[in-house]
CSV table of C-alpha atoms and ligand atoms in Angstrom, one decimal:
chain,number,residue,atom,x,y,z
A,1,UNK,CA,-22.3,-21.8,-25.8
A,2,UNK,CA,-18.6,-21.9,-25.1
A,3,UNK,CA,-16.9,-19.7,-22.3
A,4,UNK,CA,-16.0,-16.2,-21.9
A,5,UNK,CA,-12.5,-16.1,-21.2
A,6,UNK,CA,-10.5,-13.0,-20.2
A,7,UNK,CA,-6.9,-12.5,-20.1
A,8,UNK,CA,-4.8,-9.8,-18.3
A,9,UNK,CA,-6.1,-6.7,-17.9
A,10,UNK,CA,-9.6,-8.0,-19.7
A,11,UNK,CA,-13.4,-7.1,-18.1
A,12,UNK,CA,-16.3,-8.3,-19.6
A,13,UNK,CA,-20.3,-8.7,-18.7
A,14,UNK,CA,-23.0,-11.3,-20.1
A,15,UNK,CA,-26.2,-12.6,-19.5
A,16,UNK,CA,-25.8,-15.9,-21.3
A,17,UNK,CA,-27.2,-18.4,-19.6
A,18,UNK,CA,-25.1,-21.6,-18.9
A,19,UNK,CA,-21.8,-20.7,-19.4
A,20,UNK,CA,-19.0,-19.6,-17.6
A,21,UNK,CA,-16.5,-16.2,-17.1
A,22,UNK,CA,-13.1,-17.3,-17.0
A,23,UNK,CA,-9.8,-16.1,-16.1
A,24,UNK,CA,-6.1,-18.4,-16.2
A,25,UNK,CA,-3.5,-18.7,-13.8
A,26,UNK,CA,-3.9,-14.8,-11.8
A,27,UNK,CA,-0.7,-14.7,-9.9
A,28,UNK,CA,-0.6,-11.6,-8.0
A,29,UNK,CA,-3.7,-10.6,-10.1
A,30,UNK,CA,-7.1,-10.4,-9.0
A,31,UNK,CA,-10.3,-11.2,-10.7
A,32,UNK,CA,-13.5,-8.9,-9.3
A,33,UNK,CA,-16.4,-10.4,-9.9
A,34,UNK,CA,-19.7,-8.9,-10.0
A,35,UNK,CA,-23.4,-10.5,-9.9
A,36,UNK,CA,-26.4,-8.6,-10.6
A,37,UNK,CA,-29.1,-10.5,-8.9
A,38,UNK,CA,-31.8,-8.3,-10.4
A,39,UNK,CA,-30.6,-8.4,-14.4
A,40,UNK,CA,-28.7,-11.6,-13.5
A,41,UNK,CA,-25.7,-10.8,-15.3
A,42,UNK,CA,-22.3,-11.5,-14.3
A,43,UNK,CA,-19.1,-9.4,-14.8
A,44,UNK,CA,-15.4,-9.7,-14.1
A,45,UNK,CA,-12.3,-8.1,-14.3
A,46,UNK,CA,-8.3,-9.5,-14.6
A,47,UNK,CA,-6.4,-6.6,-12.2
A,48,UNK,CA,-2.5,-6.8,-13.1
A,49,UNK,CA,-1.9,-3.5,-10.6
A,50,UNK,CA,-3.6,-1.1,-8.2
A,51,UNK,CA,-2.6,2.2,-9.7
A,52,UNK,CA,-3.1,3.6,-13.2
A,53,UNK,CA,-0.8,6.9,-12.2
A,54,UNK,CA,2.4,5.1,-12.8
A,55,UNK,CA,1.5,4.2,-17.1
A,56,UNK,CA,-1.9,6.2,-18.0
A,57,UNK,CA,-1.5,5.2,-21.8
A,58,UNK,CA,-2.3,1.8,-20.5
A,59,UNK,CA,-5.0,2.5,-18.5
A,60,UNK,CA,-6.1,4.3,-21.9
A,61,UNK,CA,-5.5,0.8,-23.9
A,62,UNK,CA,-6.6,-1.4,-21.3
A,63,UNK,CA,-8.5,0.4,-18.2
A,64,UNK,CA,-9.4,-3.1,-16.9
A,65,UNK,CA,-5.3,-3.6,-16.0
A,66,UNK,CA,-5.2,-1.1,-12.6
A,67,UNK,CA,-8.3,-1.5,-10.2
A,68,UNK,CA,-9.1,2.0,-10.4
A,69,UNK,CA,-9.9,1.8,-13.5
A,70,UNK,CA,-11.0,-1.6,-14.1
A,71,UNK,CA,-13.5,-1.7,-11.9
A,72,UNK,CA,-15.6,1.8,-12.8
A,73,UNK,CA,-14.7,0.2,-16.8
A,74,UNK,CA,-16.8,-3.4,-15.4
A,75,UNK,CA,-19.7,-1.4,-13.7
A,76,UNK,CA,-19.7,0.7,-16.6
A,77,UNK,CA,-20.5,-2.1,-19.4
A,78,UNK,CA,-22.6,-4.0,-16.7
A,79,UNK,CA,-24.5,-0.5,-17.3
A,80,UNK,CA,-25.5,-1.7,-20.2
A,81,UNK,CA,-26.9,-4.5,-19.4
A,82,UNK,CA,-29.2,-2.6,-17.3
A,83,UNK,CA,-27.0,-2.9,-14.2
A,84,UNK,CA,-27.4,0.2,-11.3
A,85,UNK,CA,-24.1,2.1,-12.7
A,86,UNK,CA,-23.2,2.6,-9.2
A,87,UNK,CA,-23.1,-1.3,-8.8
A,88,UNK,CA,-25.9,-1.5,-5.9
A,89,UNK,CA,-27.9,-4.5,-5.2
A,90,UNK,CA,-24.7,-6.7,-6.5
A,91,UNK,CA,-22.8,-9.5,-5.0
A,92,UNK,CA,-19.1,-9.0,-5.2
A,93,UNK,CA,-16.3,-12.3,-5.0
A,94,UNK,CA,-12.4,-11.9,-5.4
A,95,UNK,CA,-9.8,-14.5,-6.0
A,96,UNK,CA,-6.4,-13.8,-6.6
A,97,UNK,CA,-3.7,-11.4,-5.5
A,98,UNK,CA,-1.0,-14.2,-4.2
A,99,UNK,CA,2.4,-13.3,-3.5
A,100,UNK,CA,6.0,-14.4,-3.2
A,101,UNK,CA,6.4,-16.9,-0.2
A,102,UNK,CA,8.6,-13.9,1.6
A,103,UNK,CA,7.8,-10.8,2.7
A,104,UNK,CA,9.1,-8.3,0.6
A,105,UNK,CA,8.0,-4.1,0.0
A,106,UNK,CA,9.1,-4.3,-4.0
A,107,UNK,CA,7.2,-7.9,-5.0
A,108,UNK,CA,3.9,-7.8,-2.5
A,109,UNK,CA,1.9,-6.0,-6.0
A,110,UNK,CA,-0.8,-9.0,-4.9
A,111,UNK,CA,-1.4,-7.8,-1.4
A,112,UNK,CA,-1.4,-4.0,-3.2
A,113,UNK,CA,-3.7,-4.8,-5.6
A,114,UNK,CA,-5.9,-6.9,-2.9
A,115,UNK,CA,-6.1,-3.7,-0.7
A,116,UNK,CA,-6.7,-0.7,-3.7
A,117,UNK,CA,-9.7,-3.0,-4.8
A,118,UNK,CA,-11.0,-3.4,-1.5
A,119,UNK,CA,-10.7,0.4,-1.0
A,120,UNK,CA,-12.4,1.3,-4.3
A,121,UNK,CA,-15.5,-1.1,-3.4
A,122,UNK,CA,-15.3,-0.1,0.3
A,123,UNK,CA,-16.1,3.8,-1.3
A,124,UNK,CA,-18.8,2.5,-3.6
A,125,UNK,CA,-20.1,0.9,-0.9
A,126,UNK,CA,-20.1,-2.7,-2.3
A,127,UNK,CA,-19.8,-5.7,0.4
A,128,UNK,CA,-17.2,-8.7,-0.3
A,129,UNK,CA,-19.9,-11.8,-0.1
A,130,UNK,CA,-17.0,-14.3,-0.8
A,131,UNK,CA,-13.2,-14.1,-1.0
A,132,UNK,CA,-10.1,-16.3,-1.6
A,133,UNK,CA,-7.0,-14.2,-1.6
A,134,UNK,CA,-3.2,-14.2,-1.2
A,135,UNK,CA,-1.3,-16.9,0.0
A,136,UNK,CA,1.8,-17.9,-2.4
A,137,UNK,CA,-0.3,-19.8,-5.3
A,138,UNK,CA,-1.7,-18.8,-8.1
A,139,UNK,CA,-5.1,-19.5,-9.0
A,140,UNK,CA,-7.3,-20.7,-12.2
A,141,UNK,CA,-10.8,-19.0,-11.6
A,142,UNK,CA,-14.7,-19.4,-13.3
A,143,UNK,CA,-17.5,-17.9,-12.2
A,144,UNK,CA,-21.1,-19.8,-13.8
A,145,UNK,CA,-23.6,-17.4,-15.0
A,146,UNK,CA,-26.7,-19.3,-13.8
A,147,UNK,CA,-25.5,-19.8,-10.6
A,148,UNK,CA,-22.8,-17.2,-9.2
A,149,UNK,CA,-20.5,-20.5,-8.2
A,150,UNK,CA,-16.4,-19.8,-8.8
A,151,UNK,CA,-14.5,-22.4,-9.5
A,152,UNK,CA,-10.8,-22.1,-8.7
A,153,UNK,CA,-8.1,-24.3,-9.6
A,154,UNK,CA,-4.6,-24.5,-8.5
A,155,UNK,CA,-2.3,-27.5,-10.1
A,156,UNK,CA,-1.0,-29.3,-7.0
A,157,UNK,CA,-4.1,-28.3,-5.3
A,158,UNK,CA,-6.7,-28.8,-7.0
A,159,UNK,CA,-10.4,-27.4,-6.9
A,160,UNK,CA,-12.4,-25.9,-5.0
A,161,UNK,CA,-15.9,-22.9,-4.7
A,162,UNK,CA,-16.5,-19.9,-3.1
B,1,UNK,CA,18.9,-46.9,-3.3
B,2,UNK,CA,15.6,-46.6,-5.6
B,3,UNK,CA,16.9,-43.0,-5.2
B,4,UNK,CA,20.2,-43.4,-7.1
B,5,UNK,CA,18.7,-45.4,-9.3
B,6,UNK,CA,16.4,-42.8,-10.3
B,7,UNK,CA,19.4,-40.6,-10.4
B,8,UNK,CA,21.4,-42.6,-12.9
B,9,UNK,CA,17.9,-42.8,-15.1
B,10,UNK,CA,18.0,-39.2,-14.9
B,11,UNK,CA,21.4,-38.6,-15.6
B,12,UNK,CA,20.9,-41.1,-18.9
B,13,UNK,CA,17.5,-38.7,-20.2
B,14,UNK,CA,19.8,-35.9,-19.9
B,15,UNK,CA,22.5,-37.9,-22.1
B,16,UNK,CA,19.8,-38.9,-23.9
B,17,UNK,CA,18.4,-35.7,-25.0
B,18,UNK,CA,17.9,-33.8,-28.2
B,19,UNK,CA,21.1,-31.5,-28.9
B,20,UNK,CA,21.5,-28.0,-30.1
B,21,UNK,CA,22.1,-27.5,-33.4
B,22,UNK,CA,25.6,-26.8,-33.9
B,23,UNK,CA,25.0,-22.9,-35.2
B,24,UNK,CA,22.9,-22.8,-32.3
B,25,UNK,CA,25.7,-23.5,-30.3
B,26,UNK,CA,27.9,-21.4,-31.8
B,27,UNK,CA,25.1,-18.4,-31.7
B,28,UNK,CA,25.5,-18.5,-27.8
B,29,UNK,CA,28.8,-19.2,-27.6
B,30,UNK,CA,29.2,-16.0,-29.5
B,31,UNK,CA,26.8,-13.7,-28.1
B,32,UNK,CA,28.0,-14.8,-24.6
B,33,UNK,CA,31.5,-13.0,-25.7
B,34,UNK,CA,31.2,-9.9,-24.0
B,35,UNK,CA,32.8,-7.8,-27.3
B,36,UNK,CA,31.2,-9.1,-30.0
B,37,UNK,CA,28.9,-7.3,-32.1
B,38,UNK,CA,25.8,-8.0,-34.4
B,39,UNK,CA,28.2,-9.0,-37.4
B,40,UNK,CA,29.2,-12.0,-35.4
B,41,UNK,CA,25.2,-13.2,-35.5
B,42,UNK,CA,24.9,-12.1,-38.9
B,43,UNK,CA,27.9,-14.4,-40.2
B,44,UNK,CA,26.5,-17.5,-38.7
B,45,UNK,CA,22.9,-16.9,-39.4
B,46,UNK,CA,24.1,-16.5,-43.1
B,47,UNK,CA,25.2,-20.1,-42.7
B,48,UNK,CA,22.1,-21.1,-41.3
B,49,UNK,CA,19.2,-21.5,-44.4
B,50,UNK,CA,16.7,-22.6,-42.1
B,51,UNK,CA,17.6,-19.9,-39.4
B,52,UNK,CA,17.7,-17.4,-42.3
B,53,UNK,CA,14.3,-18.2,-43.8
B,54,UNK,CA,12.7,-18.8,-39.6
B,55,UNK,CA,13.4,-15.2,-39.2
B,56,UNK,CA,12.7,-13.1,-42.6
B,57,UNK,CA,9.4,-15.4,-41.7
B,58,UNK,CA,9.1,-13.6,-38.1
B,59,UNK,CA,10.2,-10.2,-39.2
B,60,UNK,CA,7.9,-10.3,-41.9
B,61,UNK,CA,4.6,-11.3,-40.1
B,62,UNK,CA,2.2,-9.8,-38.5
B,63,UNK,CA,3.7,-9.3,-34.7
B,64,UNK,CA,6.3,-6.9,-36.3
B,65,UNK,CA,4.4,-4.4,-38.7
B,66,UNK,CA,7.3,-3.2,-41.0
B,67,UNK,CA,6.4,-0.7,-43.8
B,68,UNK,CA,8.2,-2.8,-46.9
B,69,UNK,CA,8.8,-6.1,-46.3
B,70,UNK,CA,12.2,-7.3,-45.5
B,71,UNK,CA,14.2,-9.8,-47.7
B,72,UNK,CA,18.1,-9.7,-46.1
B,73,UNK,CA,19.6,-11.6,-43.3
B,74,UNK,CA,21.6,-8.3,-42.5
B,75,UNK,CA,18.0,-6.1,-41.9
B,76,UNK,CA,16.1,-9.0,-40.8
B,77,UNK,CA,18.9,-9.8,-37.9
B,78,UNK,CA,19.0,-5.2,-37.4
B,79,UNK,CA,15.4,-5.3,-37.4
B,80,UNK,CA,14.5,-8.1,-34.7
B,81,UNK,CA,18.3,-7.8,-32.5
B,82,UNK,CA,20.1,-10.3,-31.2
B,83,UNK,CA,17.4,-12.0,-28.1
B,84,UNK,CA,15.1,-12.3,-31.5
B,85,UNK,CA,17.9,-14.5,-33.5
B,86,UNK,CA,19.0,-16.0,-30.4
B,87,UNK,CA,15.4,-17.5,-29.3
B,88,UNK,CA,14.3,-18.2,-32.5
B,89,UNK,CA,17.7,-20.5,-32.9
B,90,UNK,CA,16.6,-21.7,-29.6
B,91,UNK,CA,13.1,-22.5,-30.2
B,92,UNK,CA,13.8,-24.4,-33.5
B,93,UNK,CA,16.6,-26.1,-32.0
B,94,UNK,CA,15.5,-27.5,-29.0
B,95,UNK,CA,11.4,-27.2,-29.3
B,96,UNK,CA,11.0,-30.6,-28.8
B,97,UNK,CA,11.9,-30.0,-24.8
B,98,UNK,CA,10.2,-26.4,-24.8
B,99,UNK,CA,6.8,-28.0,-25.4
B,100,UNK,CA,6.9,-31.0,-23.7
B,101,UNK,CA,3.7,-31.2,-21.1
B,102,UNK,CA,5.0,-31.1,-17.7
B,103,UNK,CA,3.1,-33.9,-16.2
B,104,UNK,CA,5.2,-34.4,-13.1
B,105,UNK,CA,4.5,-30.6,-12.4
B,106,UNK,CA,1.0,-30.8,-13.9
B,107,UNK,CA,1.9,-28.5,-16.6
B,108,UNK,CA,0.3,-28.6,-19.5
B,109,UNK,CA,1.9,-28.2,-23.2
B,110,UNK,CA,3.9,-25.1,-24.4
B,111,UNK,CA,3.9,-23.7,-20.5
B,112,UNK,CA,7.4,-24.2,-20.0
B,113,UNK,CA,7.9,-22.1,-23.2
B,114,UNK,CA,5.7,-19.4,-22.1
B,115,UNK,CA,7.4,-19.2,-18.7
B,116,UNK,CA,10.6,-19.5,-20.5
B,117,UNK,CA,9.7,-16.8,-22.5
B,118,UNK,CA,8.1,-14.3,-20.2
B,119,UNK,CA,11.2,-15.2,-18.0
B,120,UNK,CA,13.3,-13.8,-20.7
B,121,UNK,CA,11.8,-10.6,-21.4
B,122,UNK,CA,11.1,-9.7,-17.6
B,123,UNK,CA,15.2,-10.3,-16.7
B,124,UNK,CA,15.9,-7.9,-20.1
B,125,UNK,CA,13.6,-5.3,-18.6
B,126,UNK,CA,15.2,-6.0,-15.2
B,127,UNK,CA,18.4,-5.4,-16.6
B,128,UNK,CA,17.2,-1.7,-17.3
B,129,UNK,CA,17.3,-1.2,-13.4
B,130,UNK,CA,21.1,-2.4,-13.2
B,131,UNK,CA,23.3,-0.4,-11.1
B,132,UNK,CA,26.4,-1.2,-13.4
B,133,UNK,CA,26.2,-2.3,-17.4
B,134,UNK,CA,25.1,-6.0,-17.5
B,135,UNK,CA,24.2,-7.3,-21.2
B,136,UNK,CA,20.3,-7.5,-21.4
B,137,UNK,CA,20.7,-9.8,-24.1
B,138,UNK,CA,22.5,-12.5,-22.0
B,139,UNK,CA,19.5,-11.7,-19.3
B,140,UNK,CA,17.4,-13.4,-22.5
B,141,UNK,CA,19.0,-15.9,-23.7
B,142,UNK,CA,19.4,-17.1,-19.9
B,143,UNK,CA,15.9,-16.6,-19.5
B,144,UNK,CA,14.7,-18.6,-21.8
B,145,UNK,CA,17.0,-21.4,-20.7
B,146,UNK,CA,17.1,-21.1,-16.8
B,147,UNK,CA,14.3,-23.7,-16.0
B,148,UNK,CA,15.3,-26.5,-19.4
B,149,UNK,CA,15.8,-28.9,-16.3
B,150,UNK,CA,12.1,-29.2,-16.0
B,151,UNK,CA,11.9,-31.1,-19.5
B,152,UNK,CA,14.0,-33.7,-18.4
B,153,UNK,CA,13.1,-33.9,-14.7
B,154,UNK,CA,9.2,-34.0,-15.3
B,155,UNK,CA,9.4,-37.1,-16.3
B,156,UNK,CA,10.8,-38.3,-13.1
B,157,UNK,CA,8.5,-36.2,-10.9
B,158,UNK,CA,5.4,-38.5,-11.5
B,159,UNK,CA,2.6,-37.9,-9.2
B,160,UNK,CA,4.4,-35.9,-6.9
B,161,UNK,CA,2.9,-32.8,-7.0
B,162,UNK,CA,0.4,-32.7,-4.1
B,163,UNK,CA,3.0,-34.0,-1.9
B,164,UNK,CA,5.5,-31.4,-2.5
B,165,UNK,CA,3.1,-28.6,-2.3
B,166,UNK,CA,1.6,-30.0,0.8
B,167,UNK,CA,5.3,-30.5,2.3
B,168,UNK,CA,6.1,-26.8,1.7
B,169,UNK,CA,2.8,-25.9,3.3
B,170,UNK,CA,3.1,-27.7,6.7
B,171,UNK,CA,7.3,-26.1,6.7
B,172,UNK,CA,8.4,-30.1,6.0
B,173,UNK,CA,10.0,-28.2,2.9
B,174,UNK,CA,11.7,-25.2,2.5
B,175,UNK,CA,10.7,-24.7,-1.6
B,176,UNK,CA,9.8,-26.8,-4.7
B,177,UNK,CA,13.5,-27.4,-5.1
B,178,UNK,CA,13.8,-29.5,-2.0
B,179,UNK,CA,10.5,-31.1,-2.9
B,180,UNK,CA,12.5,-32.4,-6.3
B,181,UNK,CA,15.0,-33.4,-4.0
B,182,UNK,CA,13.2,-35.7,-1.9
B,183,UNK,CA,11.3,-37.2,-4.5
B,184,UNK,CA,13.8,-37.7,-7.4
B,185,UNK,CA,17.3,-36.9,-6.0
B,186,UNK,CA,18.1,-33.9,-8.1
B,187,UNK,CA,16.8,-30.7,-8.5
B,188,UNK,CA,15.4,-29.2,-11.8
B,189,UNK,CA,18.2,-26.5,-11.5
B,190,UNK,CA,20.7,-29.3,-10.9
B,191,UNK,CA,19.6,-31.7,-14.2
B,192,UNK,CA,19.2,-28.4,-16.5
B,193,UNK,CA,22.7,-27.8,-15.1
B,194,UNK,CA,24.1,-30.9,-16.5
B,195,UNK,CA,22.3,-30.8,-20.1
B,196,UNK,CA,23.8,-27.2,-20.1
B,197,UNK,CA,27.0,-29.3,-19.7
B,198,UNK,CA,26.2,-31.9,-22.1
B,199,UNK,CA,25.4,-28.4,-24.3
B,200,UNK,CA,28.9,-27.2,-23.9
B,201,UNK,CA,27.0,-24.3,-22.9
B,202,UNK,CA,28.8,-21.1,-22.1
B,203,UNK,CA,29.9,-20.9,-18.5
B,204,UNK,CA,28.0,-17.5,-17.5
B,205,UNK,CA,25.0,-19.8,-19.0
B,206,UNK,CA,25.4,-22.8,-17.1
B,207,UNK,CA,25.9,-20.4,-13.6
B,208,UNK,CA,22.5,-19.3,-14.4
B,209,UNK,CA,20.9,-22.6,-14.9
B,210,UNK,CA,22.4,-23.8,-11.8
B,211,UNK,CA,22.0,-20.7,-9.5
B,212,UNK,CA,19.2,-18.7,-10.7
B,213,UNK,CA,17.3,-20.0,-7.7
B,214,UNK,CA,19.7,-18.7,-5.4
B,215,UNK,CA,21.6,-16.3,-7.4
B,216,UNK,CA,24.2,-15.3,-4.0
B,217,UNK,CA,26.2,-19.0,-4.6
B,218,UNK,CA,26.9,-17.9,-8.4
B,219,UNK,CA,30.4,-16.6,-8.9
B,220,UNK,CA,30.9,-13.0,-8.8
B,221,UNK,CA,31.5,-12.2,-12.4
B,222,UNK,CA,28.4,-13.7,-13.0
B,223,UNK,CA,25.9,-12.7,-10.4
B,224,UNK,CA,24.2,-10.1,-11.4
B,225,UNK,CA,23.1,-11.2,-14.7
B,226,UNK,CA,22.4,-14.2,-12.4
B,227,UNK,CA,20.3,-12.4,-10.3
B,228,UNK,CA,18.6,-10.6,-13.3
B,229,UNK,CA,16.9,-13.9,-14.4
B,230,UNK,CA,16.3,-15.1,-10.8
B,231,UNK,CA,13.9,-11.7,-10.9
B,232,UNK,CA,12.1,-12.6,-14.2
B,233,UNK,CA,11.4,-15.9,-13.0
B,234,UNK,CA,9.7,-14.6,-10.2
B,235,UNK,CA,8.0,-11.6,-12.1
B,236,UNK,CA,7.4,-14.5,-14.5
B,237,UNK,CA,5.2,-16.7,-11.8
B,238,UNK,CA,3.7,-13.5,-10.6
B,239,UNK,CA,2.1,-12.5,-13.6
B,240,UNK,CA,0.2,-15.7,-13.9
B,241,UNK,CA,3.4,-17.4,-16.4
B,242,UNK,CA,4.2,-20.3,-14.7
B,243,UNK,CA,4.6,-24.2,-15.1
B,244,UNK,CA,2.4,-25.7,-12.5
B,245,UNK,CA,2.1,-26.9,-9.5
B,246,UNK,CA,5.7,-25.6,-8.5
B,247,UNK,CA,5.0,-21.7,-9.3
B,248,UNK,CA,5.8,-19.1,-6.4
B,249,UNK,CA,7.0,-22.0,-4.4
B,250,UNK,CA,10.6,-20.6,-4.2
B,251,UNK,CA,12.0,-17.9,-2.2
B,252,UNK,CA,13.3,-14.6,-2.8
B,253,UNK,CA,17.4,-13.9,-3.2
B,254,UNK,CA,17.1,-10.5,-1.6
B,255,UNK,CA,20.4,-9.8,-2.1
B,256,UNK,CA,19.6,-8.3,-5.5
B,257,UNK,CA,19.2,-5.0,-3.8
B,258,UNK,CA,23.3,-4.8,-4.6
B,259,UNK,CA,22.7,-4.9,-7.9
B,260,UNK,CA,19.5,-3.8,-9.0
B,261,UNK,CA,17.4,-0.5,-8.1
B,262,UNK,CA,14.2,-2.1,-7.7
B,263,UNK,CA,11.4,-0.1,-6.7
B,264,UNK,CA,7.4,-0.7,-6.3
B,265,UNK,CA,6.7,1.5,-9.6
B,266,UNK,CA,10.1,0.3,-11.1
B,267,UNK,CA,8.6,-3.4,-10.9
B,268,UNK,CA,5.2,-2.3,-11.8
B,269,UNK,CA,6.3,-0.9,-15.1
B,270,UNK,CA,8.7,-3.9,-15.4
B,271,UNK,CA,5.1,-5.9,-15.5
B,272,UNK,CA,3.8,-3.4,-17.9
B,273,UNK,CA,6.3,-3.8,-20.4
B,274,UNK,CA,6.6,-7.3,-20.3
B,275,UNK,CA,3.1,-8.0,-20.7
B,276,UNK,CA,2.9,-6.0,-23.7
B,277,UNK,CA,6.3,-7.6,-25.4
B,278,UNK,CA,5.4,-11.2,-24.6
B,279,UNK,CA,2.0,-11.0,-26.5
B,280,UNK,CA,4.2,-9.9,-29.4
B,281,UNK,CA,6.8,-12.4,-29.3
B,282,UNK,CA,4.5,-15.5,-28.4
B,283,UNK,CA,3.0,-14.5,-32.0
B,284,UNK,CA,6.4,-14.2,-33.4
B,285,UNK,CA,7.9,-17.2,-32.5
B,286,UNK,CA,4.5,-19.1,-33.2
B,287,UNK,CA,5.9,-22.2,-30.9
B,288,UNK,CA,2.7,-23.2,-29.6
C,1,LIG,FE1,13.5,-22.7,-11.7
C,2,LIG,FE1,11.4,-20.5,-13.7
C-alpha cells in the first residue's frame, strides 16, 4: 500500500492499515491531525490560512486551505467513516505553523493560523494530545495509521515523533 | 588559507559553468529596457526555432486550455506574456543548474527550480502592492534567478548543514548567509552575483542577485524591484517552497514598508494567488 499524500490546502481520512498520511515541507502551514481511536481511522488537513472571509471561492474549491473550513471539511469525511461528526472521543496532533525568524504583524500567517485552529478545536471541545509548532523551520510531517506516530522532518535537523 | 582556496575553486565552477544561450541573453537584456514592448520578444523568439517550438508546445498543452490551438510565435508570445517567454528561455537555457540536487543544502532535485519559480510569481503578485509603477515582469525574471548562486555553491557546502542551522540557533550566526560564509568563504548571493557577471547579466539583475537578501544596500533605482523579490523569497519559504536546510533562516528587510502596502489580507491573497499560478506553470514549463 503506498502513502496518502496531501498537498496544500488537501484533507483526507483512511482506515488502511499500514501506511502513512503525509504532508511536504508546511512552512507557516499547519497539518491537523485527527485519530479516531474507536473506528481507528486517521485524518489530516494542509491549513495555508486562518480565515476563509478574505477569498470564499477558494474555500469553495478547496475548504481544506483556511482552518475554518478545513477542519469541519476533515471531521466531515471522517463522518464517513463512521467517526462522531462532532469529532469526540478523537486524539488531535499539530505540526506546522513556523514563521520568519523576526517578528513581524504582515508575515506571522503561521502563528495566525496556529491560533484560529486552536480556537476552532478549543469550541468543539477537542484537546491538543501532541504539538510541535512555530519556530522558524519548516517541517516534513507523517502520521502511521496503525499507530498514531508523526514523523517530522526538517533538512538540517533531521527527524523526530510526537 | 583552506578558505581561499576554496574560494578560488569556487570562483573557477562559476567560470566553469554552463552559459546562457545567446537569445537568452539578449531576451533579458531586452526586457530589462524599461521601454520596450512585446515586439522586441517577438523579433528574437522568431530567431529562436527551439524557443519558438518550446512555447507553441506550452501554450498549446494542457496547463493553458485555449479554445483553438495556437500555431504563431506572435499569439503564442500574446497568449503566454513576456515572464512565460522569459522563463521558458530561462529554463531551457540554463536547466542544467535549475535541477541540480542541492546536496550541500540537503535539497533534493528540481527544488531550486520550484523555489525559483514560486519566488517569481510571489514578487509579480507583490509588485501589485507597489506604491509607485515597478515592472512585474522584471520582479519575474529576477525571481527566478535571485538564488542561481546555490547551484554553484552547493557543491562547496558539503556537510555543512547541521552546523549552520545549529549556529543560527545558539545566535553564533546571524542567518544562513553568514553560515555560507564561515563554511566556504562566499555567500550564495555573492557567487550567483558573479555568474550574473560572467552572464553579462543586466545591472538591475545582478543588484537583485546580490541584494535581494538585504534589499536596503541595493542602489536606489533599483530597490524596490529589489525588495519585491526579497518578499517572494520569503512568501516562497513560507509556503512550504524552499531548498532545504537553509529555508526561513534569513531575516526580514523591513524597510519594504516604503515601497510596498503590505497588509495581513494583502499577503494572504498574495499566497492565494500564487499557489494557484505555480500549479499551472510547474505543468507548463514541465522542468521536473
Ligand atoms: Fe537567497
Ligand atoms: Fe530564495
Amino acid at each position: 500500500m503506498s502513502d496518502l499524500i496531501l498537498g496544500v490546502g488537501d484533507f483526507a481520512a483512511t482506515r488502511t492499515a499500514g501506511i502513512q498520511v503525509k504532508t511536504f515541507a508546511l512552512g507557516s502551514c499547519v497539518a491537523v491531525m485527527l485519530l479516531d481511536p474507536a473506528t481507528r481511522t486517521v485524518g489530516m488537513v494542509h491549513v495555508a490560512l486562518p480565515d476563509s472571509a478574505i477569498n470564499a471561492q477558494k474555500s469553495r474549491e478547496k475548504p481544506g486551505y483556511f482552518a475554518d473550513t478545513g477542519i469541519p471539511a476533515l471531521l466531515n469525511i471522517m463522518a464517513g467513516y463512521g467517526c462522531t461528526g462532532n469529532g469526540r472521543g478523537m486524539i488531535v496532533k499539530l505540526a506546522g505553523g513556523a514563521s520568519i525568524m523576526d517578528d513581524n504583524e504582515t508575515f506571522n500567517i503561521g502563528k495566525r493560523n496556529q491560533a484560529a485552529i486552536k480556537n476552532i478545536l478549543r469550541a468543539q471541545g477537542l484537546e491538543v494530545v501532541a504539538e510541535d509548532l512555530g519556530e522558524n523551520y519548516s517541517r516534513t510531517v507523517s502520521i502511521s495509521v496503525d499507530t498514531g506516530q508523526v514523523t517530522i522532518f526538517c533538512p538540517g535537523r533531521g527527524q523526530w515523533h510526537i | 588559507m583552506a578558505q581561499s582556496k576554496g574560494k578560488e575553486d569556487i570562483l573557477r565552477a562559476i567560470r566553469e559553468a554552463p552559459l546562457l544561450s545567446p537569445n537568452t541573453s539578449l531576451l533579458l537584456q531586452k526586457t530589462s529596457e524599461p521601454d520596450h514592448d512585446l515586439q522586441d520578444v517577438i523579433r528574437i523568439v522568431k530567431f529562436d526555432s527551439v524557443l519558438t517550438a518550446r512555447l507553441l508546445r506550452i501554450v498549446n498543452s494542457a496547463a493553458f486550455s485555449t479554445v483553438h490551438p495556437i500555431t504563431s510565435v506572435d499569439r503564442a508570445v500574446a497568449y503566454l506574456g513576456e515572464k512565460m517567454v522569459v522563463g521558458a528561455a530561462l529554463a531551457d537555457s540554463v536547466s542544467r543548474l535549475f535541477l541540480k540536487p542541492l546536496s550541500g543544502y540537503e535539497g533534493g532535485r528540481g527544488e531550486l527550480w520550484r523555489h525559483d519559480l514560486f519566488t517569481a510569481l510571489a514578487a509579480r503578485e507583490i509588485v501589485r502592492t507597489s506604491r509607485s509603477a515597478l515592472s512585474a515582469d522584471l520582479a519575474f525574471t529576477g525571481g527566478l534567478l535571485h538564488d542561481i548562486g546555490k547551484a554553484i555553491l552547493s557543491d562547496f557546502l558539503h556537510d555543512t548543514s547541521r552546523v549552520a542551522v545549529a549556529g543560527i540557533e545558539n545566535g553564533e550566526l546571524v542567518d544562513y548567509l553568514a553560515a555560507e560564509q564561515e563554511s566556504a568563504g562566499l555567500t550564495h548571493a555573492e557567487v550567483g552575483h558573479e555568474l550574473a557577471k560572467h552572464w553579462k547579466l543586466p545591472a538591475s539583475l545582478q543588484e537583485v542577485i546580490l541584494h535581494h537578501h538585504h534589499p536596503g544596500q541595493a542602489g536606489e533605482s533599483v530597490r524596490a524591484l529589489v525588495y519585491a523579490v526579497h518578499l517572494g523569497d520569503i512568501v516562497a519559504m513560507m509556503a512550504g517552497c524552499g531548498t532545504g536546510s537553509d529555508t526561513m533562516q534569513y531575516h526580514l528587510d523591513v524597510g519594504y514598508e516604503r515601497y510596498f502596502d503590505l497588509t495581513p489580507d494583502a499577503l494572504a491573497l498574495v499566497l492565494v494567488a500564487v499557489q494557484e499560478e505555480f500549479v499551472k506553470a510547474e505543468e507548463a514549463f514541465a522542468l521536473a
